[in-house]
Amino acid sequence: MNFSLHTGEMVCMLGPNGCGKSTLLRTLAGLQPALSGEYKIQNTASRPEKSVALVLTERLSMDNTTVHDVVAMGRYPYTSFLGGLSEQDERIIAESLEAVGFDLGALNSTLSPFNAHSDGEKQRILIAKALAQQTPIILLDEPTAHLDLPHRILILRLLRQLAHKQGKTVLISTHELDLALALSDRILLMSPAGRGIQLDTPEALKKADAFTSAFGMDIFSPLG
């Protein structure tokens, strides 16, 4: 595969199970070595944790961990050896929570336990953690997997807004075909068995019948 992502765009990565979506995200985030080839981030050799923020799909349980503490984890690459937070760190944490619509005016809102929040709220908090990391790139592995339809729409709208207004490069692995077609700037369509990828606008991929080729069936006519 050979592709480039751009500043200020949200790209949704689609493809059948087992085609390598999560493997690609983990490789780009530096969690596992590349099988072959290379990739560059803004043509720099900066530390991965200062270039890429990753939000995984696993449900997290953090007993006795507050909302503030979860988001503060995004500042660890910038803190001292002792991990102390500066005034600037605290400002960035607050701004990140505000960016995802968290009500900082509510009494003790950031001191509430992470586990006390709904799945949709938890996902927004984890996105705030990624924002606090202040990386140019945010990677997300199925961020809407455990959410109902209204929250799936809310999360993808939020990510699109962050890409466009904050100039982030957002790459999302998802199975939300309808929402990806409606909200993504481009779609990274992966095919199984190493048959490559296609990266283009949703309209161009539909016109080229690329989805039928990737999934092995006409997914827009499920009844046949």
mmCIF file with all atom_site columns, C-alpha atoms in Angstrom:
data_model
loop_
_atom_site.group_PDB
_atom_site.id
_atom_site.type_symbol
_atom_site.label_atom_id
_atom_site.label_alt_id
_atom_site.label_comp_id
_atom_site.label_asym_id
_atom_site.label_entity_id
_atom_site.label_seq_id
_atom_site.pdbx_PDB_ins_code
_atom_site.Cartn_x
_atom_site.Cartn_y
_atom_site.Cartn_z
_atom_site.occupancy
_atom_site.B_iso_or_equiv
_atom_site.pdbx_formal_charge
_atom_site.auth_seq_id
_atom_site.auth_comp_id
_atom_site.auth_asym_id
_atom_site.auth_atom_id
_atom_site.pdbx_PDB_model_num
ATOM 1   C CA . MET A 1 1   ? 0.000   0.000   0.000  1.00 0.00 ? 1   MET A CA 1
ATOM 2   C CA . ASN A 1 2   ? 1.066   3.552   -0.675 1.00 0.00 ? 2   ASN A CA 1
ATOM 3   C CA . PHE A 1 3   ? -0.953  6.558   0.486  1.00 0.00 ? 3   PHE A CA 1
ATOM 4   C CA . SER A 1 4   ? -0.765  10.002  2.080  1.00 0.00 ? 4   SER A CA 1
ATOM 5   C CA . LEU A 1 5   ? -3.026  11.735  4.567  1.00 0.00 ? 5   LEU A CA 1
ATOM 6   C CA . HIS A 1 6   ? -3.471  15.489  4.744  1.00 0.00 ? 6   HIS A CA 1
ATOM 7   C CA . THR A 1 7   ? -3.816  18.125  7.428  1.00 0.00 ? 7   THR A CA 1
ATOM 8   C CA . GLY A 1 8   ? -7.364  19.110  8.255  1.00 0.00 ? 8   GLY A CA 1
ATOM 9   C CA . GLU A 1 9   ? -9.143  16.032  6.903  1.00 0.00 ? 9   GLU A CA 1
ATOM 10  C CA . MET A 1 10  ? -11.033 13.123  8.403  1.00 0.00 ? 10  MET A CA 1
ATOM 11  C CA . VAL A 1 11  ? -10.441 9.806   6.682  1.00 0.00 ? 11  VAL A CA 1
ATOM 12  C CA . CYS A 1 12  ? -12.531 6.740   7.520  1.00 0.00 ? 12  CYS A CA 1
ATOM 13  C CA . MET A 1 13  ? -10.889 3.370   6.969  1.00 0.00 ? 13  MET A CA 1
ATOM 14  C CA . LEU A 1 14  ? -13.296 0.665   5.842  1.00 0.00 ? 14  LEU A CA 1
ATOM 15  C CA . GLY A 1 15  ? -12.837 -2.970  4.912  1.00 0.00 ? 15  GLY A CA 1
ATOM 16  C CA . PRO A 1 16  ? -13.872 -6.514  5.834  1.00 0.00 ? 16  PRO A CA 1
ATOM 17  C CA . ASN A 1 17  ? -12.806 -8.102  9.105  1.00 0.00 ? 17  ASN A CA 1
ATOM 18  C CA . GLY A 1 18  ? -9.239  -9.341  9.078  1.00 0.00 ? 18  GLY A CA 1
ATOM 19  C CA . CYS A 1 19  ? -7.989  -7.070  6.300  1.00 0.00 ? 19  CYS A CA 1
ATOM 20  C CA . GLY A 1 20  ? -5.530  -5.298  8.607  1.00 0.00 ? 20  GLY A CA 1
ATOM 21  C CA . LYS A 1 21  ? -7.210  -2.060  9.717  1.00 0.00 ? 21  LYS A CA 1
ATOM 22  C CA . SER A 1 22  ? -6.227  -2.339  13.387 1.00 0.00 ? 22  SER A CA 1
ATOM 23  C CA . THR A 1 23  ? -2.759  -3.604  12.468 1.00 0.00 ? 23  THR A CA 1
ATOM 24  C CA . LEU A 1 24  ? -2.197  -0.545  10.309 1.00 0.00 ? 24  LEU A CA 1
ATOM 25  C CA . LEU A 1 25  ? -3.314  1.832   13.066 1.00 0.00 ? 25  LEU A CA 1
ATOM 26  C CA . ARG A 1 26  ? -1.110  0.171   15.669 1.00 0.00 ? 26  ARG A CA 1
ATOM 27  C CA . THR A 1 27  ? 1.852   0.300   13.293 1.00 0.00 ? 27  THR A CA 1
ATOM 28  C CA . LEU A 1 28  ? 1.360   4.000   12.550 1.00 0.00 ? 28  LEU A CA 1
ATOM 29  C CA . ALA A 1 29  ? 1.089   4.671   16.295 1.00 0.00 ? 29  ALA A CA 1
ATOM 30  C CA . GLY A 1 30  ? 4.371   2.863   16.967 1.00 0.00 ? 30  GLY A CA 1
ATOM 31  C CA . LEU A 1 31  ? 2.800   0.094   19.078 1.00 0.00 ? 31  LEU A CA 1
ATOM 32  C CA . GLN A 1 32  ? 4.167   -2.636  16.809 1.00 0.00 ? 32  GLN A CA 1
ATOM 33  C CA . PRO A 1 33  ? 6.917   -2.743  14.181 1.00 0.00 ? 33  PRO A CA 1
ATOM 34  C CA . ALA A 1 34  ? 6.088   -2.466  10.510 1.00 0.00 ? 34  ALA A CA 1
ATOM 35  C CA . LEU A 1 35  ? 6.097   -5.761  8.623  1.00 0.00 ? 35  LEU A CA 1
ATOM 36  C CA . SER A 1 36  ? 7.925   -3.982  5.799  1.00 0.00 ? 36  SER A CA 1
ATOM 37  C CA . GLY A 1 37  ? 8.307   -0.561  4.208  1.00 0.00 ? 37  GLY A CA 1
ATOM 38  C CA . GLU A 1 38  ? 8.328   2.784   5.978  1.00 0.00 ? 38  GLU A CA 1
ATOM 39  C CA . TYR A 1 39  ? 6.105   5.717   6.854  1.00 0.00 ? 39  TYR A CA 1
ATOM 40  C CA . LYS A 1 40  ? 6.838   9.356   7.592  1.00 0.00 ? 40  LYS A CA 1
ATOM 41  C CA . ILE A 1 41  ? 5.011   11.886  9.728  1.00 0.00 ? 41  ILE A CA 1
ATOM 42  C CA . GLN A 1 42  ? 5.500   15.450  8.536  1.00 0.00 ? 42  GLN A CA 1
ATOM 43  C CA . ASN A 1 43  ? 8.972   14.377  7.345  1.00 0.00 ? 43  ASN A CA 1
ATOM 44  C CA . THR A 1 44  ? 10.261  14.517  10.924 1.00 0.00 ? 44  THR A CA 1
ATOM 45  C CA . ALA A 1 45  ? 11.791  12.019  13.303 1.00 0.00 ? 45  ALA A CA 1
ATOM 46  C CA . SER A 1 46  ? 9.845   13.274  16.321 1.00 0.00 ? 46  SER A CA 1
ATOM 47  C CA . ARG A 1 47  ? 8.872   10.868  19.080 1.00 0.00 ? 47  ARG A CA 1
ATOM 48  C CA . PRO A 1 48  ? 5.679   8.936   18.149 1.00 0.00 ? 48  PRO A CA 1
ATOM 49  C CA . GLU A 1 49  ? 3.882   10.059  21.318 1.00 0.00 ? 49  GLU A CA 1
ATOM 50  C CA . LYS A 1 50  ? 4.343   13.685  20.198 1.00 0.00 ? 50  LYS A CA 1
ATOM 51  C CA . SER A 1 51  ? 3.195   12.985  16.635 1.00 0.00 ? 51  SER A CA 1
ATOM 52  C CA . VAL A 1 52  ? 0.354   10.487  16.931 1.00 0.00 ? 52  VAL A CA 1
ATOM 53  C CA . ALA A 1 53  ? -2.417  10.035  19.491 1.00 0.00 ? 53  ALA A CA 1
ATOM 54  C CA . LEU A 1 54  ? -4.247  6.701   19.479 1.00 0.00 ? 54  LEU A CA 1
ATOM 55  C CA . VAL A 1 55  ? -7.732  5.907   20.787 1.00 0.00 ? 55  VAL A CA 1
ATOM 56  C CA . LEU A 1 56  ? -8.420  2.154   20.890 1.00 0.00 ? 56  LEU A CA 1
ATOM 57  C CA . THR A 1 57  ? -11.761 0.392   20.859 1.00 0.00 ? 57  THR A CA 1
ATOM 58  C CA . GLU A 1 58  ? -11.359 -1.620  24.077 1.00 0.00 ? 58  GLU A CA 1
ATOM 59  C CA . ARG A 1 59  ? -13.740 -0.736  26.877 1.00 0.00 ? 59  ARG A CA 1
ATOM 60  C CA . LEU A 1 60  ? -11.695 0.737   29.680 1.00 0.00 ? 60  LEU A CA 1
ATOM 61  C CA . SER A 1 61  ? -12.425 0.361   33.373 1.00 0.00 ? 61  SER A CA 1
ATOM 62  C CA . MET A 1 62  ? -10.515 2.818   35.544 1.00 0.00 ? 62  MET A CA 1
ATOM 63  C CA . ASP A 1 63  ? -11.544 2.469   39.151 1.00 0.00 ? 63  ASP A CA 1
ATOM 64  C CA . ASN A 1 64  ? -10.896 5.544   41.287 1.00 0.00 ? 64  ASN A CA 1
ATOM 65  C CA . THR A 1 65  ? -9.625  7.488   38.270 1.00 0.00 ? 65  THR A CA 1
ATOM 66  C CA . THR A 1 66  ? -11.223 10.867  37.654 1.00 0.00 ? 66  THR A CA 1
ATOM 67  C CA . VAL A 1 67  ? -12.087 12.484  34.345 1.00 0.00 ? 67  VAL A CA 1
ATOM 68  C CA . HIS A 1 68  ? -9.299  14.998  34.921 1.00 0.00 ? 68  HIS A CA 1
ATOM 69  C CA . ASP A 1 69  ? -6.743  12.242  35.539 1.00 0.00 ? 69  ASP A CA 1
ATOM 70  C CA . VAL A 1 70  ? -7.668  10.383  32.353 1.00 0.00 ? 70  VAL A CA 1
ATOM 71  C CA . VAL A 1 71  ? -7.243  13.483  30.200 1.00 0.00 ? 71  VAL A CA 1
ATOM 72  C CA . ALA A 1 72  ? -4.053  14.406  32.080 1.00 0.00 ? 72  ALA A CA 1
ATOM 73  C CA . MET A 1 73  ? -2.479  11.172  30.823 1.00 0.00 ? 73  MET A CA 1
ATOM 74  C CA . GLY A 1 74  ? -2.252  12.882  27.437 1.00 0.00 ? 74  GLY A CA 1
ATOM 75  C CA . ARG A 1 75  ? 0.222   15.382  28.921 1.00 0.00 ? 75  ARG A CA 1
ATOM 76  C CA . TYR A 1 76  ? 2.705   12.785  30.210 1.00 0.00 ? 76  TYR A CA 1
ATOM 77  C CA . PRO A 1 77  ? 5.050   13.047  27.177 1.00 0.00 ? 77  PRO A CA 1
ATOM 78  C CA . TYR A 1 78  ? 5.571   16.700  28.120 1.00 0.00 ? 78  TYR A CA 1
ATOM 79  C CA . THR A 1 79  ? 5.842   16.520  31.919 1.00 0.00 ? 79  THR A CA 1
ATOM 80  C CA . SER A 1 80  ? 8.926   16.289  34.067 1.00 0.00 ? 80  SER A CA 1
ATOM 81  C CA . PHE A 1 81  ? 10.386  13.045  35.397 1.00 0.00 ? 81  PHE A CA 1
ATOM 82  C CA . LEU A 1 82  ? 8.089   13.337  38.419 1.00 0.00 ? 82  LEU A CA 1
ATOM 83  C CA . GLY A 1 83  ? 5.049   13.780  36.188 1.00 0.00 ? 83  GLY A CA 1
ATOM 84  C CA . GLY A 1 84  ? 3.940   17.106  37.682 1.00 0.00 ? 84  GLY A CA 1
ATOM 85  C CA . LEU A 1 85  ? 1.413   19.198  35.767 1.00 0.00 ? 85  LEU A CA 1
ATOM 86  C CA . SER A 1 86  ? 2.147   22.859  35.062 1.00 0.00 ? 86  SER A CA 1
ATOM 87  C CA . GLU A 1 87  ? -0.383  25.661  34.672 1.00 0.00 ? 87  GLU A CA 1
ATOM 88  C CA . GLN A 1 88  ? -0.043  25.263  30.920 1.00 0.00 ? 88  GLN A CA 1
ATOM 89  C CA . ASP A 1 89  ? -0.793  21.532  31.208 1.00 0.00 ? 89  ASP A CA 1
ATOM 90  C CA . GLU A 1 90  ? -3.911  22.281  33.248 1.00 0.00 ? 90  GLU A CA 1
ATOM 91  C CA . ARG A 1 91  ? -5.044  24.852  30.668 1.00 0.00 ? 91  ARG A CA 1
ATOM 92  C CA . ILE A 1 92  ? -4.595  22.354  27.838 1.00 0.00 ? 92  ILE A CA 1
ATOM 93  C CA . ILE A 1 93  ? -6.534  19.706  29.794 1.00 0.00 ? 93  ILE A CA 1
ATOM 94  C CA . ALA A 1 94  ? -9.426  22.129  30.315 1.00 0.00 ? 94  ALA A CA 1
ATOM 95  C CA . GLU A 1 95  ? -9.400  23.241  26.665 1.00 0.00 ? 95  GLU A CA 1
ATOM 96  C CA . SER A 1 96  ? -9.406  19.625  25.498 1.00 0.00 ? 96  SER A CA 1
ATOM 97  C CA . LEU A 1 97  ? -12.439 18.799  27.617 1.00 0.00 ? 97  LEU A CA 1
ATOM 98  C CA . GLU A 1 98  ? -14.243 21.897  26.389 1.00 0.00 ? 98  GLU A CA 1
ATOM 99  C CA . ALA A 1 99  ? -13.473 20.939  22.782 1.00 0.00 ? 99  ALA A CA 1
ATOM 100 C CA . VAL A 1 100 ? -15.409 17.682  23.178 1.00 0.00 ? 100 VAL A CA 1
ATOM 101 C CA . GLY A 1 101 ? -18.358 19.432  24.833 1.00 0.00 ? 101 GLY A CA 1
ATOM 102 C CA . PHE A 1 102 ? -17.617 18.571  28.467 1.00 0.00 ? 102 PHE A CA 1
ATOM 103 C CA . ASP A 1 103 ? -19.318 20.921  30.910 1.00 0.00 ? 103 ASP A CA 1
ATOM 104 C CA . LEU A 1 104 ? -16.520 22.377  32.995 1.00 0.00 ? 104 LEU A CA 1
ATOM 105 C CA . GLY A 1 105 ? -18.999 24.619  34.771 1.00 0.00 ? 105 GLY A CA 1
ATOM 106 C CA . ALA A 1 106 ? -20.752 21.678  36.413 1.00 0.00 ? 106 ALA A CA 1
ATOM 107 C CA . LEU A 1 107 ? -19.838 21.190  40.049 1.00 0.00 ? 107 LEU A CA 1
ATOM 108 C CA . ASN A 1 108 ? -16.793 18.894  40.356 1.00 0.00 ? 108 ASN A CA 1
ATOM 109 C CA . SER A 1 109 ? -17.364 17.659  36.789 1.00 0.00 ? 109 SER A CA 1
ATOM 110 C CA . THR A 1 110 ? -13.710 16.881  36.119 1.00 0.00 ? 110 THR A CA 1
ATOM 111 C CA . LEU A 1 111 ? -13.353 15.201  39.519 1.00 0.00 ? 111 LEU A CA 1
ATOM 112 C CA . SER A 1 112 ? -16.120 12.684  38.847 1.00 0.00 ? 112 SER A CA 1
ATOM 113 C CA . PRO A 1 113 ? -15.035 9.050   38.374 1.00 0.00 ? 113 PRO A CA 1
ATOM 114 C CA . PHE A 1 114 ? -14.403 7.998   34.781 1.00 0.00 ? 114 PHE A CA 1
ATOM 115 C CA . ASN A 1 115 ? -16.401 4.797   35.353 1.00 0.00 ? 115 ASN A CA 1
ATOM 116 C CA . ALA A 1 116 ? -19.456 6.821   36.406 1.00 0.00 ? 116 ALA A CA 1
ATOM 117 C CA . HIS A 1 117 ? -19.975 8.068   32.856 1.00 0.00 ? 117 HIS A CA 1
ATOM 118 C CA . SER A 1 118 ? -21.843 6.520   29.951 1.00 0.00 ? 118 SER A CA 1
ATOM 119 C CA . ASP A 1 119 ? -20.047 4.862   27.042 1.00 0.00 ? 119 ASP A CA 1
ATOM 120 C CA . GLY A 1 120 ? -20.618 7.932   24.877 1.00 0.00 ? 120 GLY A CA 1
ATOM 121 C CA . GLU A 1 121 ? -19.220 10.269  27.529 1.00 0.00 ? 121 GLU A CA 1
ATOM 122 C CA . LYS A 1 122 ? -16.235 7.973   28.097 1.00 0.00 ? 122 LYS A CA 1
ATOM 123 C CA . GLN A 1 123 ? -15.434 8.077   24.394 1.00 0.00 ? 123 GLN A CA 1
ATOM 124 C CA . ARG A 1 124 ? -15.516 11.874  24.401 1.00 0.00 ? 124 ARG A CA 1
ATOM 125 C CA . ILE A 1 125 ? -13.210 11.897  27.445 1.00 0.00 ? 125 ILE A CA 1
ATOM 126 C CA . LEU A 1 126 ? -10.748 9.599   25.661 1.00 0.00 ? 126 LEU A CA 1
ATOM 127 C CA . ILE A 1 127 ? -10.822 11.879  22.619 1.00 0.00 ? 127 ILE A CA 1
ATOM 128 C CA . ALA A 1 128 ? -10.089 14.797  24.976 1.00 0.00 ? 128 ALA A CA 1
ATOM 129 C CA . LYS A 1 129 ? -7.083  12.806  26.245 1.00 0.00 ? 129 LYS A CA 1
ATOM 130 C CA . ALA A 1 130 ? -5.883  12.483  22.644 1.00 0.00 ? 130 ALA A CA 1
ATOM 131 C CA . LEU A 1 131 ? -6.366  16.219  22.110 1.00 0.00 ? 131 LEU A CA 1
ATOM 132 C CA . ALA A 1 132 ? -4.402  16.990  25.288 1.00 0.00 ? 132 ALA A CA 1
ATOM 133 C CA . GLN A 1 133 ? -1.494  15.109  23.756 1.00 0.00 ? 133 GLN A CA 1
ATOM 134 C CA . GLN A 1 134 ? -1.424  17.895  21.119 1.00 0.00 ? 134 GLN A CA 1
ATOM 135 C CA . THR A 1 135 ? -0.354  15.708  18.225 1.00 0.00 ? 135 THR A CA 1
ATOM 136 C CA . PRO A 1 136 ? -1.002  16.607  14.572 1.00 0.00 ? 136 PRO A CA 1
ATOM 137 C CA . ILE A 1 137 ? -2.482  13.143  13.969 1.00 0.00 ? 137 ILE A CA 1
ATOM 138 C CA . ILE A 1 138 ? -5.240  11.302  15.827 1.00 0.00 ? 138 ILE A CA 1
ATOM 139 C CA . LEU A 1 139 ? -5.872  7.611   15.088 1.00 0.00 ? 139 LEU A CA 1
ATOM 140 C CA . LEU A 1 140 ? -9.028  5.906   16.324 1.00 0.00 ? 140 LEU A CA 1
ATOM 141 C CA . ASP A 1 141 ? -9.896  2.200   16.170 1.00 0.00 ? 141 ASP A CA 1
ATOM 142 C CA . GLU A 1 142 ? -13.686 1.797   15.954 1.00 0.00 ? 142 GLU A CA 1
ATOM 143 C CA . PRO A 1 143 ? -14.486 4.701   18.302 1.00 0.00 ? 143 PRO A CA 1
ATOM 144 C CA . THR A 1 144 ? -18.249 4.152   17.920 1.00 0.00 ? 144 THR A CA 1
ATOM 145 C CA . ALA A 1 145 ? -18.269 0.369   18.469 1.00 0.00 ? 145 ALA A CA 1
ATOM 146 C CA . HIS A 1 146 ? -20.167 0.378   21.780 1.00 0.00 ? 146 HIS A CA 1
ATOM 147 C CA . LEU A 1 147 ? -22.452 3.356   21.160 1.00 0.00 ? 147 LEU A CA 1
ATOM 148 C CA . ASP A 1 148 ? -26.055 3.776   20.066 1.00 0.00 ? 148 ASP A CA 1
ATOM 149 C CA . LEU A 1 149 ? -26.893 5.578   16.828 1.00 0.00 ? 149 LEU A CA 1
ATOM 150 C CA . PRO A 1 150 ? -27.236 9.137   18.200 1.00 0.00 ? 150 PRO A CA 1
ATOM 151 C CA . HIS A 1 151 ? -23.871 8.870   19.968 1.00 0.00 ? 151 HIS A CA 1
ATOM 152 C CA . ARG A 1 152 ? -22.219 7.324   16.900 1.00 0.00 ? 152 ARG A CA 1
ATOM 153 C CA . ILE A 1 153 ? -23.309 10.338  14.881 1.00 0.00 ? 153 ILE A CA 1
ATOM 154 C CA . LEU A 1 154 ? -22.214 12.731  17.641 1.00 0.00 ? 154 LEU A CA 1
ATOM 155 C CA . ILE A 1 155 ? -18.716 11.216  17.890 1.00 0.00 ? 155 ILE A CA 1
ATOM 156 C CA . LEU A 1 156 ? -18.049 11.212  14.141 1.00 0.00 ? 156 LEU A CA 1
ATOM 157 C CA . ARG A 1 157 ? -19.384 14.762  13.808 1.00 0.00 ? 157 ARG A CA 1
ATOM 158 C CA . LEU A 1 158 ? -17.082 15.805  16.636 1.00 0.00 ? 158 LEU A CA 1
ATOM 159 C CA . LEU A 1 159 ? -14.051 14.197  14.982 1.00 0.00 ? 159 LEU A CA 1
ATOM 160 C CA . ARG A 1 160 ? -14.849 15.838  11.650 1.00 0.00 ? 160 ARG A CA 1
ATOM 161 C CA . GLN A 1 161 ? -15.115 19.196  13.417 1.00 0.00 ? 161 GLN A CA 1
ATOM 162 C CA . LEU A 1 162 ? -11.770 18.689  15.161 1.00 0.00 ? 162 LEU A CA 1
ATOM 163 C CA . ALA A 1 163 ? -10.115 17.881  11.842 1.00 0.00 ? 163 ALA A CA 1
ATOM 164 C CA . HIS A 1 164 ? -11.535 20.900  10.064 1.00 0.00 ? 164 HIS A CA 1
ATOM 165 C CA . LYS A 1 165 ? -11.339 23.507  12.842 1.00 0.00 ? 165 LYS A CA 1
ATOM 166 C CA . GLN A 1 166 ? -8.136  22.442  14.614 1.00 0.00 ? 166 GLN A CA 1
ATOM 167 C CA . GLY A 1 167 ? -6.263  21.240  11.534 1.00 0.00 ? 167 GLY A CA 1
ATOM 168 C CA . LYS A 1 168 ? -5.880  17.680  12.803 1.00 0.00 ? 168 LYS A CA 1
ATOM 169 C CA . THR A 1 169 ? -5.350  14.669  10.585 1.00 0.00 ? 169 THR A CA 1
ATOM 170 C CA . VAL A 1 170 ? -7.942  12.147  11.772 1.00 0.00 ? 170 VAL A CA 1
ATOM 171 C CA . LEU A 1 171 ? -7.871  8.506   10.635 1.00 0.00 ? 171 LEU A CA 1
ATOM 172 C CA . ILE A 1 172 ? -10.672 6.270   11.872 1.00 0.00 ? 172 ILE A CA 1
ATOM 173 C CA . SER A 1 173 ? -11.115 2.526   11.530 1.00 0.00 ? 173 SER A CA 1
ATOM 174 C CA . THR A 1 174 ? -14.843 1.874   11.427 1.00 0.00 ? 174 THR A CA 1
ATOM 175 C CA . HIS A 1 175 ? -17.635 -0.382  10.198 1.00 0.00 ? 175 HIS A CA 1
ATOM 176 C CA . GLU A 1 176 ? -20.082 2.534   10.071 1.00 0.00 ? 176 GLU A CA 1
ATOM 177 C CA . LEU A 1 177 ? -20.451 2.567   6.294  1.00 0.00 ? 177 LEU A CA 1
ATOM 178 C CA . ASP A 1 178 ? -23.408 4.951   6.144  1.00 0.00 ? 178 ASP A CA 1
ATOM 179 C CA . LEU A 1 179 ? -21.837 7.490   8.502  1.00 0.00 ? 179 LEU A CA 1
ATOM 180 C CA . ALA A 1 180 ? -18.445 7.236   6.804  1.00 0.00 ? 180 ALA A CA 1
ATOM 181 C CA . LEU A 1 181 ? -20.043 7.970   3.432  1.00 0.00 ? 181 LEU A CA 1
ATOM 182 C CA . ALA A 1 182 ? -21.859 10.982  4.865  1.00 0.00 ? 182 ALA A CA 1
ATOM 183 C CA . LEU A 1 183 ? -19.153 12.517  7.070  1.00 0.00 ? 183 LEU A CA 1
ATOM 184 C CA . SER A 1 184 ? -15.647 11.567  5.907  1.00 0.00 ? 184 SER A CA 1
ATOM 185 C CA . ASP A 1 185 ? -13.594 13.737  3.576  1.00 0.00 ? 185 ASP A CA 1
ATOM 186 C CA . ARG A 1 186 ? -12.036 10.636  2.060  1.00 0.00 ? 186 ARG A CA 1
ATOM 187 C CA . ILE A 1 187 ? -12.312 6.893   2.582  1.00 0.00 ? 187 ILE A CA 1
ATOM 188 C CA . LEU A 1 188 ? -9.389  4.482   2.863  1.00 0.00 ? 188 LEU A CA 1
ATOM 189 C CA . LEU A 1 189 ? -10.889 1.253   1.524  1.00 0.00 ? 189 LEU A CA 1
ATOM 190 C CA . MET A 1 190 ? -8.916  -1.894  2.328  1.00 0.00 ? 190 MET A CA 1
ATOM 191 C CA . SER A 1 191 ? -9.394  -5.200  0.527  1.00 0.00 ? 191 SER A CA 1
ATOM 192 C CA . PRO A 1 192 ? -8.707  -8.664  1.994  1.00 0.00 ? 192 PRO A CA 1
ATOM 193 C CA . ALA A 1 193 ? -5.820  -10.990 1.150  1.00 0.00 ? 193 ALA A CA 1
ATOM 194 C CA . GLY A 1 194 ? -3.372  -8.170  0.475  1.00 0.00 ? 194 GLY A CA 1
ATOM 195 C CA . ARG A 1 195 ? -5.168  -6.903  -2.600 1.00 0.00 ? 195 ARG A CA 1
ATOM 196 C CA . GLY A 1 196 ? -4.286  -3.334  -1.779 1.00 0.00 ? 196 GLY A CA 1
ATOM 197 C CA . ILE A 1 197 ? -6.174  -0.190  -0.878 1.00 0.00 ? 197 ILE A CA 1
ATOM 198 C CA . GLN A 1 198 ? -8.075  2.639   -2.497 1.00 0.00 ? 198 GLN A CA 1
ATOM 199 C CA . LEU A 1 199 ? -8.141  6.152   -1.074 1.00 0.00 ? 199 LEU A CA 1
ATOM 200 C CA . ASP A 1 200 ? -10.628 8.581   -2.551 1.00 0.00 ? 200 ASP A CA 1
ATOM 201 C CA . THR A 1 201 ? -13.803 10.537  -1.867 1.00 0.00 ? 201 THR A CA 1
ATOM 202 C CA . PRO A 1 202 ? -16.932 8.529   -1.012 1.00 0.00 ? 202 PRO A CA 1
ATOM 203 C CA . GLU A 1 203 ? -18.544 9.627   -4.266 1.00 0.00 ? 203 GLU A CA 1
ATOM 204 C CA . ALA A 1 204 ? -15.601 8.484   -6.396 1.00 0.00 ? 204 ALA A CA 1
ATOM 205 C CA . LEU A 1 205 ? -15.416 5.089   -4.693 1.00 0.00 ? 205 LEU A CA 1
ATOM 206 C CA . LYS A 1 206 ? -19.134 4.478   -5.114 1.00 0.00 ? 206 LYS A CA 1
ATOM 207 C CA . LYS A 1 207 ? -18.960 5.450   -8.776 1.00 0.00 ? 207 LYS A CA 1
ATOM 208 C CA . ALA A 1 208 ? -16.073 3.012   -9.316 1.00 0.00 ? 208 ALA A CA 1
ATOM 209 C CA . ASP A 1 209 ? -18.017 0.211   -7.556 1.00 0.00 ? 209 ASP A CA 1
ATOM 210 C CA . ALA A 1 210 ? -15.031 -0.169  -5.237 1.00 0.00 ? 210 ALA A CA 1
ATOM 211 C CA . PHE A 1 211 ? -17.096 -1.292  -2.241 1.00 0.00 ? 211 PHE A CA 1
ATOM 212 C CA . THR A 1 212 ? -18.439 -4.338  -4.082 1.00 0.00 ? 212 THR A CA 1
ATOM 213 C CA . SER A 1 213 ? -14.895 -5.328  -4.968 1.00 0.00 ? 213 SER A CA 1
ATOM 214 C CA . ALA A 1 214 ? -13.597 -4.875  -1.412 1.00 0.00 ? 214 ALA A CA 1
ATOM 215 C CA . PHE A 1 215 ? -16.451 -6.626  0.401  1.00 0.00 ? 215 PHE A CA 1
ATOM 216 C CA . GLY A 1 216 ? -17.250 -9.237  -2.249 1.00 0.00 ? 216 GLY A CA 1
ATOM 217 C CA . MET A 1 217 ? -20.910 -8.265  -2.442 1.00 0.00 ? 217 MET A CA 1
ATOM 218 C CA . ASP A 1 218 ? -23.194 -5.351  -3.241 1.00 0.00 ? 218 ASP A CA 1
ATOM 219 C CA . ILE A 1 219 ? -23.433 -3.858  0.226  1.00 0.00 ? 219 ILE A CA 1
ATOM 220 C CA . PHE A 1 220 ? -25.856 -1.180  -0.968 1.00 0.00 ? 220 PHE A CA 1
ATOM 221 C CA . SER A 1 221 ? -28.444 -3.818  -1.951 1.00 0.00 ? 221 SER A CA 1
ATOM 222 C CA . PRO A 1 222 ? -28.377 -6.269  0.984  1.00 0.00 ? 222 PRO A CA 1
ATOM 223 C CA . LEU A 1 223 ? -31.510 -8.087  -0.190 1.00 0.00 ? 223 LEU A CA 1
ATOM 224 C CA . GLY A 1 224 ? -29.845 -8.971  -3.503 1.00 0.00 ? 224 GLY A CA 1
#
